[in-house]
Short mmCIF file of N, CA and C in Angstrom, two decimals:
data_model
loop_
_atom_site.label_atom_id
_atom_site.label_comp_id
_atom_site.label_asym_id
_atom_site.label_seq_id
_atom_site.Cartn_x
_atom_site.Cartn_y
_atom_site.Cartn_z
N UNK A 1 -73.44 18.69 106.73
CA UNK A 1 -73.24 18.85 105.31
C UNK A 1 -72.49 20.15 104.96
N UNK A 2 -72.79 21.30 105.62
CA UNK A 2 -72.06 22.51 105.30
C UNK A 2 -70.57 22.39 105.63
N UNK A 3 -70.22 21.63 106.66
CA UNK A 3 -68.81 21.46 107.01
C UNK A 3 -68.08 20.70 105.90
N UNK A 4 -68.73 19.70 105.32
CA UNK A 4 -68.13 18.95 104.22
C UNK A 4 -67.88 19.85 103.02
N UNK A 5 -68.81 20.73 102.72
CA UNK A 5 -68.63 21.67 101.60
C UNK A 5 -67.45 22.60 101.86
N UNK A 6 -67.33 23.07 103.09
CA UNK A 6 -66.22 23.96 103.43
C UNK A 6 -64.89 23.22 103.30
N UNK A 7 -64.84 21.98 103.75
CA UNK A 7 -63.61 21.19 103.64
C UNK A 7 -63.25 20.96 102.18
N UNK A 8 -64.22 20.57 101.35
CA UNK A 8 -63.97 20.33 99.93
C UNK A 8 -63.53 21.61 99.25
N UNK A 9 -64.20 22.72 99.53
CA UNK A 9 -63.83 24.00 98.94
C UNK A 9 -62.42 24.42 99.35
N UNK A 10 -62.08 24.20 100.61
CA UNK A 10 -60.74 24.53 101.10
C UNK A 10 -59.68 23.70 100.40
N UNK A 11 -59.92 22.42 100.24
CA UNK A 11 -58.96 21.54 99.55
C UNK A 11 -58.80 21.98 98.10
N UNK A 12 -59.89 22.30 97.43
CA UNK A 12 -59.82 22.75 96.03
C UNK A 12 -59.05 24.05 95.91
N UNK A 13 -59.31 24.99 96.81
CA UNK A 13 -58.60 26.27 96.76
C UNK A 13 -57.11 26.10 97.05
N UNK A 14 -56.76 25.15 97.90
CA UNK A 14 -55.35 24.91 98.20
C UNK A 14 -54.66 24.17 97.06
N UNK A 15 -55.36 23.31 96.35
CA UNK A 15 -54.75 22.52 95.29
C UNK A 15 -54.66 23.28 93.97
N UNK A 16 -55.53 24.25 93.74
CA UNK A 16 -55.55 24.97 92.47
C UNK A 16 -54.23 25.67 92.16
N UNK A 17 -53.61 26.42 93.09
CA UNK A 17 -52.33 27.05 92.74
C UNK A 17 -51.26 26.03 92.36
N UNK A 18 -51.24 24.89 93.00
CA UNK A 18 -50.25 23.86 92.65
C UNK A 18 -50.47 23.37 91.23
N UNK A 19 -51.71 23.24 90.82
CA UNK A 19 -52.00 22.82 89.45
C UNK A 19 -51.61 23.89 88.46
N UNK A 20 -51.81 25.16 88.81
CA UNK A 20 -51.48 26.25 87.91
C UNK A 20 -49.97 26.43 87.77
N UNK A 21 -49.22 26.16 88.81
CA UNK A 21 -47.77 26.33 88.78
C UNK A 21 -47.08 25.15 88.10
N UNK A 22 -47.70 24.01 88.04
CA UNK A 22 -47.06 22.79 87.57
C UNK A 22 -47.02 22.67 86.05
N UNK A 23 -47.06 23.76 85.34
CA UNK A 23 -47.01 23.73 83.88
C UNK A 23 -45.55 23.75 83.42
N UNK A 24 -45.27 23.32 82.18
CA UNK A 24 -43.90 23.45 81.67
C UNK A 24 -43.63 24.91 81.29
N UNK A 25 -42.52 25.44 81.78
CA UNK A 25 -42.14 26.82 81.51
C UNK A 25 -40.76 26.88 80.88
N UNK A 26 -40.54 27.89 80.07
CA UNK A 26 -39.22 28.24 79.57
C UNK A 26 -38.74 29.36 80.48
N UNK A 27 -37.64 29.12 81.21
CA UNK A 27 -37.16 30.07 82.22
C UNK A 27 -35.71 30.40 81.94
N UNK A 28 -35.37 31.69 82.00
CA UNK A 28 -33.98 32.11 81.79
C UNK A 28 -33.28 32.29 83.13
N UNK A 29 -31.97 32.42 83.07
CA UNK A 29 -31.22 32.82 84.26
C UNK A 29 -31.58 34.28 84.54
N UNK A 30 -31.51 34.70 85.81
CA UNK A 30 -31.87 36.09 86.12
C UNK A 30 -30.81 37.08 85.63
N UNK A 31 -31.29 38.25 85.22
CA UNK A 31 -30.41 39.37 84.89
C UNK A 31 -30.15 40.11 86.19
N UNK A 32 -28.88 40.25 86.62
CA UNK A 32 -28.60 40.89 87.91
C UNK A 32 -29.20 42.29 88.00
N UNK A 33 -29.63 42.67 89.19
CA UNK A 33 -30.32 43.95 89.40
C UNK A 33 -29.45 45.16 89.05
N UNK A 34 -28.14 45.03 89.19
CA UNK A 34 -27.25 46.18 88.95
C UNK A 34 -26.83 46.30 87.49
N UNK A 35 -27.31 45.41 86.63
CA UNK A 35 -27.01 45.48 85.20
C UNK A 35 -28.24 45.96 84.44
N UNK A 36 -28.06 46.18 83.14
CA UNK A 36 -29.18 46.61 82.30
C UNK A 36 -30.24 45.52 82.29
N UNK A 37 -31.48 45.91 82.57
CA UNK A 37 -32.59 44.96 82.64
C UNK A 37 -33.38 44.96 81.33
N UNK A 38 -33.84 43.81 80.88
CA UNK A 38 -34.71 43.79 79.71
C UNK A 38 -36.09 44.34 80.08
N UNK A 39 -36.69 45.09 79.15
CA UNK A 39 -38.06 45.56 79.36
C UNK A 39 -39.06 44.55 78.82
N UNK A 40 -38.58 43.66 77.93
CA UNK A 40 -39.42 42.57 77.42
C UNK A 40 -38.53 41.51 76.81
N UNK A 41 -39.10 40.34 76.62
CA UNK A 41 -38.47 39.27 75.87
C UNK A 41 -39.33 39.02 74.64
N UNK A 42 -38.70 38.76 73.51
CA UNK A 42 -39.44 38.39 72.31
C UNK A 42 -39.22 36.90 72.11
N UNK A 43 -40.30 36.13 72.24
CA UNK A 43 -40.26 34.68 72.08
C UNK A 43 -40.93 34.35 70.76
N UNK A 44 -40.21 33.64 69.88
CA UNK A 44 -40.75 33.26 68.57
C UNK A 44 -40.84 31.75 68.49
N UNK A 45 -42.05 31.26 68.20
CA UNK A 45 -42.30 29.82 68.06
C UNK A 45 -43.13 29.62 66.80
N UNK A 46 -42.61 28.83 65.87
CA UNK A 46 -43.36 28.55 64.64
C UNK A 46 -43.66 29.79 63.83
N UNK A 47 -42.76 30.77 63.82
CA UNK A 47 -42.96 31.98 63.05
C UNK A 47 -43.82 33.04 63.73
N UNK A 48 -44.40 32.73 64.87
CA UNK A 48 -45.22 33.71 65.60
C UNK A 48 -44.41 34.26 66.77
N UNK A 49 -44.39 35.58 66.87
CA UNK A 49 -43.64 36.23 67.95
C UNK A 49 -44.58 36.71 69.05
N UNK A 50 -44.09 36.59 70.28
CA UNK A 50 -44.85 37.01 71.46
C UNK A 50 -43.96 37.88 72.32
N UNK A 51 -44.47 39.03 72.75
CA UNK A 51 -43.75 39.87 73.71
C UNK A 51 -44.10 39.39 75.11
N UNK A 52 -43.07 39.13 75.91
CA UNK A 52 -43.26 38.61 77.26
C UNK A 52 -42.63 39.58 78.25
N UNK A 53 -43.41 40.03 79.21
CA UNK A 53 -42.91 40.93 80.25
C UNK A 53 -42.08 40.11 81.23
N UNK A 54 -40.87 40.60 81.59
CA UNK A 54 -40.02 39.84 82.52
C UNK A 54 -40.65 39.71 83.91
N UNK A 55 -40.39 38.58 84.54
CA UNK A 55 -40.77 38.37 85.95
C UNK A 55 -39.69 39.03 86.80
N UNK A 56 -40.06 39.48 87.99
CA UNK A 56 -39.11 40.14 88.90
C UNK A 56 -38.89 39.31 90.15
N UNK A 57 -37.63 39.22 90.56
CA UNK A 57 -37.27 38.61 91.84
C UNK A 57 -37.27 39.69 92.92
N UNK A 58 -37.38 39.31 94.18
CA UNK A 58 -37.36 40.31 95.27
C UNK A 58 -36.08 41.16 95.30
N UNK A 59 -34.95 40.61 94.81
CA UNK A 59 -33.70 41.37 94.83
C UNK A 59 -33.58 42.35 93.67
N UNK A 60 -34.59 42.45 92.80
CA UNK A 60 -34.58 43.39 91.69
C UNK A 60 -34.15 42.79 90.37
N UNK A 61 -33.64 41.57 90.39
CA UNK A 61 -33.26 40.92 89.14
C UNK A 61 -34.51 40.49 88.39
N UNK A 62 -34.38 40.32 87.09
CA UNK A 62 -35.53 39.91 86.28
C UNK A 62 -35.16 38.70 85.43
N UNK A 63 -36.18 37.95 85.01
CA UNK A 63 -35.94 36.74 84.23
C UNK A 63 -37.15 36.44 83.36
N UNK A 64 -36.92 35.61 82.35
CA UNK A 64 -37.98 35.16 81.45
C UNK A 64 -38.68 33.96 82.06
N UNK A 65 -40.00 33.97 82.01
CA UNK A 65 -40.80 32.81 82.39
C UNK A 65 -41.95 32.75 81.40
N UNK A 66 -41.87 31.78 80.47
CA UNK A 66 -42.87 31.66 79.41
C UNK A 66 -43.54 30.29 79.50
N UNK A 67 -44.84 30.27 79.50
CA UNK A 67 -45.63 29.04 79.64
C UNK A 67 -45.65 28.28 78.32
N UNK A 68 -45.17 27.04 78.33
CA UNK A 68 -45.13 26.21 77.12
C UNK A 68 -46.28 25.20 77.06
N UNK A 69 -47.22 25.28 77.98
CA UNK A 69 -48.28 24.27 78.05
C UNK A 69 -49.21 24.29 76.84
N UNK A 70 -49.32 25.42 76.15
CA UNK A 70 -50.25 25.51 75.01
C UNK A 70 -49.65 25.03 73.70
N UNK A 71 -48.37 24.70 73.72
CA UNK A 71 -47.74 24.16 72.50
C UNK A 71 -48.33 22.80 72.16
N UNK A 72 -48.56 22.53 70.88
CA UNK A 72 -48.99 21.18 70.52
C UNK A 72 -47.82 20.20 70.66
N UNK A 73 -48.10 18.93 70.78
CA UNK A 73 -47.05 17.93 70.86
C UNK A 73 -46.21 17.95 69.59
N UNK A 74 -44.92 17.68 69.74
CA UNK A 74 -44.01 17.64 68.60
C UNK A 74 -42.73 18.39 68.91
N UNK A 75 -41.91 18.58 67.86
CA UNK A 75 -40.64 19.28 67.99
C UNK A 75 -40.85 20.72 67.54
N UNK A 76 -40.38 21.66 68.35
CA UNK A 76 -40.53 23.08 68.08
C UNK A 76 -39.19 23.76 68.25
N UNK A 77 -38.94 24.79 67.44
CA UNK A 77 -37.76 25.63 67.63
C UNK A 77 -38.22 26.93 68.26
N UNK A 78 -37.70 27.20 69.44
CA UNK A 78 -38.04 28.42 70.17
C UNK A 78 -36.87 29.38 70.04
N UNK A 79 -37.16 30.61 69.62
CA UNK A 79 -36.12 31.64 69.52
C UNK A 79 -36.47 32.74 70.52
N UNK A 80 -35.47 33.19 71.26
CA UNK A 80 -35.69 34.19 72.31
C UNK A 80 -34.63 35.27 72.21
N UNK A 81 -35.06 36.51 72.42
CA UNK A 81 -34.10 37.60 72.59
C UNK A 81 -34.63 38.56 73.64
N UNK A 82 -33.71 39.15 74.39
CA UNK A 82 -34.05 40.13 75.41
C UNK A 82 -33.96 41.52 74.79
N UNK A 83 -34.92 42.38 75.13
CA UNK A 83 -34.98 43.72 74.55
C UNK A 83 -35.13 44.75 75.67
N UNK A 84 -34.36 45.83 75.57
CA UNK A 84 -34.56 46.99 76.43
C UNK A 84 -35.00 48.12 75.52
N UNK A 85 -36.30 48.40 75.52
CA UNK A 85 -36.87 49.40 74.61
C UNK A 85 -36.38 50.80 74.92
N UNK A 86 -36.19 51.13 76.19
CA UNK A 86 -35.77 52.48 76.57
C UNK A 86 -34.38 52.80 76.05
N UNK A 87 -33.47 51.84 76.13
CA UNK A 87 -32.09 52.05 75.67
C UNK A 87 -31.89 51.61 74.22
N UNK A 88 -32.93 51.08 73.61
CA UNK A 88 -32.88 50.57 72.23
C UNK A 88 -31.75 49.56 72.05
N UNK A 89 -31.72 48.60 72.98
CA UNK A 89 -30.73 47.52 72.93
C UNK A 89 -31.47 46.19 72.88
N UNK A 90 -30.83 45.22 72.24
CA UNK A 90 -31.38 43.86 72.27
C UNK A 90 -30.24 42.85 72.20
N UNK A 91 -30.48 41.71 72.78
CA UNK A 91 -29.48 40.65 72.80
C UNK A 91 -29.52 39.89 71.48
N UNK A 92 -28.48 39.13 71.18
CA UNK A 92 -28.57 38.23 70.03
C UNK A 92 -29.66 37.19 70.29
N UNK A 93 -30.29 36.74 69.23
CA UNK A 93 -31.35 35.74 69.35
C UNK A 93 -30.75 34.37 69.68
N UNK A 94 -31.37 33.67 70.61
CA UNK A 94 -30.94 32.33 70.99
C UNK A 94 -31.98 31.34 70.51
N UNK A 95 -31.54 30.28 69.84
CA UNK A 95 -32.46 29.27 69.31
C UNK A 95 -32.35 27.99 70.14
N UNK A 96 -33.50 27.41 70.45
CA UNK A 96 -33.53 26.23 71.31
C UNK A 96 -34.56 25.24 70.78
N UNK A 97 -34.12 24.05 70.33
CA UNK A 97 -35.09 23.04 69.88
C UNK A 97 -35.70 22.31 71.08
N UNK A 98 -37.03 22.21 71.10
CA UNK A 98 -37.73 21.56 72.20
C UNK A 98 -38.64 20.46 71.68
N UNK A 99 -38.77 19.40 72.46
CA UNK A 99 -39.68 18.29 72.16
C UNK A 99 -40.77 18.30 73.22
N UNK A 100 -42.05 18.41 72.79
CA UNK A 100 -43.16 18.39 73.74
C UNK A 100 -43.97 17.13 73.54
N UNK A 101 -44.17 16.41 74.63
CA UNK A 101 -45.00 15.21 74.64
C UNK A 101 -45.90 15.30 75.86
N UNK A 102 -47.18 15.53 75.63
CA UNK A 102 -48.11 15.71 76.75
C UNK A 102 -47.75 16.95 77.54
N UNK A 103 -47.55 16.79 78.83
CA UNK A 103 -47.17 17.94 79.66
C UNK A 103 -45.66 18.00 79.88
N UNK A 104 -44.91 17.14 79.21
CA UNK A 104 -43.46 17.08 79.38
C UNK A 104 -42.77 17.79 78.22
N UNK A 105 -41.85 18.69 78.54
CA UNK A 105 -41.07 19.40 77.53
C UNK A 105 -39.60 19.14 77.83
N UNK A 106 -38.87 18.64 76.82
CA UNK A 106 -37.44 18.40 76.96
C UNK A 106 -36.71 19.05 75.80
N UNK A 107 -35.41 19.19 75.95
CA UNK A 107 -34.61 19.76 74.88
C UNK A 107 -34.40 18.70 73.81
N UNK A 108 -34.70 19.04 72.55
CA UNK A 108 -34.46 18.14 71.43
C UNK A 108 -33.04 18.39 70.93
N UNK A 109 -32.35 17.34 70.58
CA UNK A 109 -30.97 17.47 70.11
C UNK A 109 -30.95 17.57 68.60
N UNK A 110 -30.22 18.57 68.09
CA UNK A 110 -30.01 18.68 66.65
C UNK A 110 -29.11 17.55 66.19
N UNK A 111 -29.26 17.15 64.94
CA UNK A 111 -28.41 16.07 64.41
C UNK A 111 -26.94 16.47 64.41
N UNK A 112 -26.64 17.74 64.14
CA UNK A 112 -25.26 18.20 64.08
C UNK A 112 -24.67 18.54 65.43
N UNK A 113 -25.49 18.55 66.46
CA UNK A 113 -25.03 18.93 67.79
C UNK A 113 -24.26 17.79 68.43
N UNK A 114 -23.11 18.12 68.99
CA UNK A 114 -22.31 17.11 69.67
C UNK A 114 -22.47 17.30 71.17
N UNK A 115 -22.63 16.21 71.86
CA UNK A 115 -22.74 16.26 73.31
C UNK A 115 -21.35 16.21 73.94
N UNK A 116 -21.18 16.99 74.97
CA UNK A 116 -19.91 17.00 75.68
C UNK A 116 -19.73 15.66 76.39
N UNK A 117 -18.47 15.24 76.62
CA UNK A 117 -18.27 13.98 77.34
C UNK A 117 -18.87 14.08 78.74
N UNK A 118 -19.38 12.96 79.21
CA UNK A 118 -20.01 12.96 80.52
C UNK A 118 -19.00 12.81 81.65
N UNK A 119 -17.79 12.34 81.32
CA UNK A 119 -16.75 12.18 82.33
C UNK A 119 -15.44 12.73 81.79
N UNK A 120 -14.64 13.28 82.67
CA UNK A 120 -13.31 13.73 82.28
C UNK A 120 -12.31 13.17 83.26
N UNK A 121 -11.09 13.00 82.80
CA UNK A 121 -10.02 12.53 83.65
C UNK A 121 -9.00 13.66 83.75
N UNK A 122 -8.89 14.32 84.92
CA UNK A 122 -8.03 15.48 85.02
C UNK A 122 -6.54 15.16 85.08
N UNK A 123 -6.18 13.92 85.26
CA UNK A 123 -4.77 13.57 85.41
C UNK A 123 -4.22 12.87 84.18
N UNK A 124 -3.19 12.07 84.41
CA UNK A 124 -2.58 11.30 83.32
C UNK A 124 -2.25 9.91 83.85
N UNK A 125 -1.91 9.02 82.96
CA UNK A 125 -1.58 7.65 83.34
C UNK A 125 -0.08 7.44 83.14
N UNK A 126 0.62 6.96 84.19
CA UNK A 126 2.05 6.67 84.07
C UNK A 126 2.22 5.27 83.52
N UNK A 127 3.22 5.11 82.72
CA UNK A 127 3.50 3.78 82.16
C UNK A 127 4.85 3.29 82.57
#
């Protein structure tokens, strides 16, 4: 019986990180290590702002990683800006409409937004 408990406990401990990582996240491209790094990101959802500390890569670059799992289902507008408090600099705010259904988060399309063509023809047709 003690061996069964150890096996079950081991499986639970191994599966828990996978469950914690499998959440929907808002992730930015990394800011290169040799450029000005943000000291925080300001994420605004539904009029509420949250300061988010950047995640660091081993190469020194940093990026935004914000957990969206606590959002209620529906369409949300997320606004994000990068801030460097030491240099008193901030990026322009970027707005992103998102649709959340259960644990799935996708980009919602604005009515006025036009989608780029899915195929292009780089040549011409001779007649």
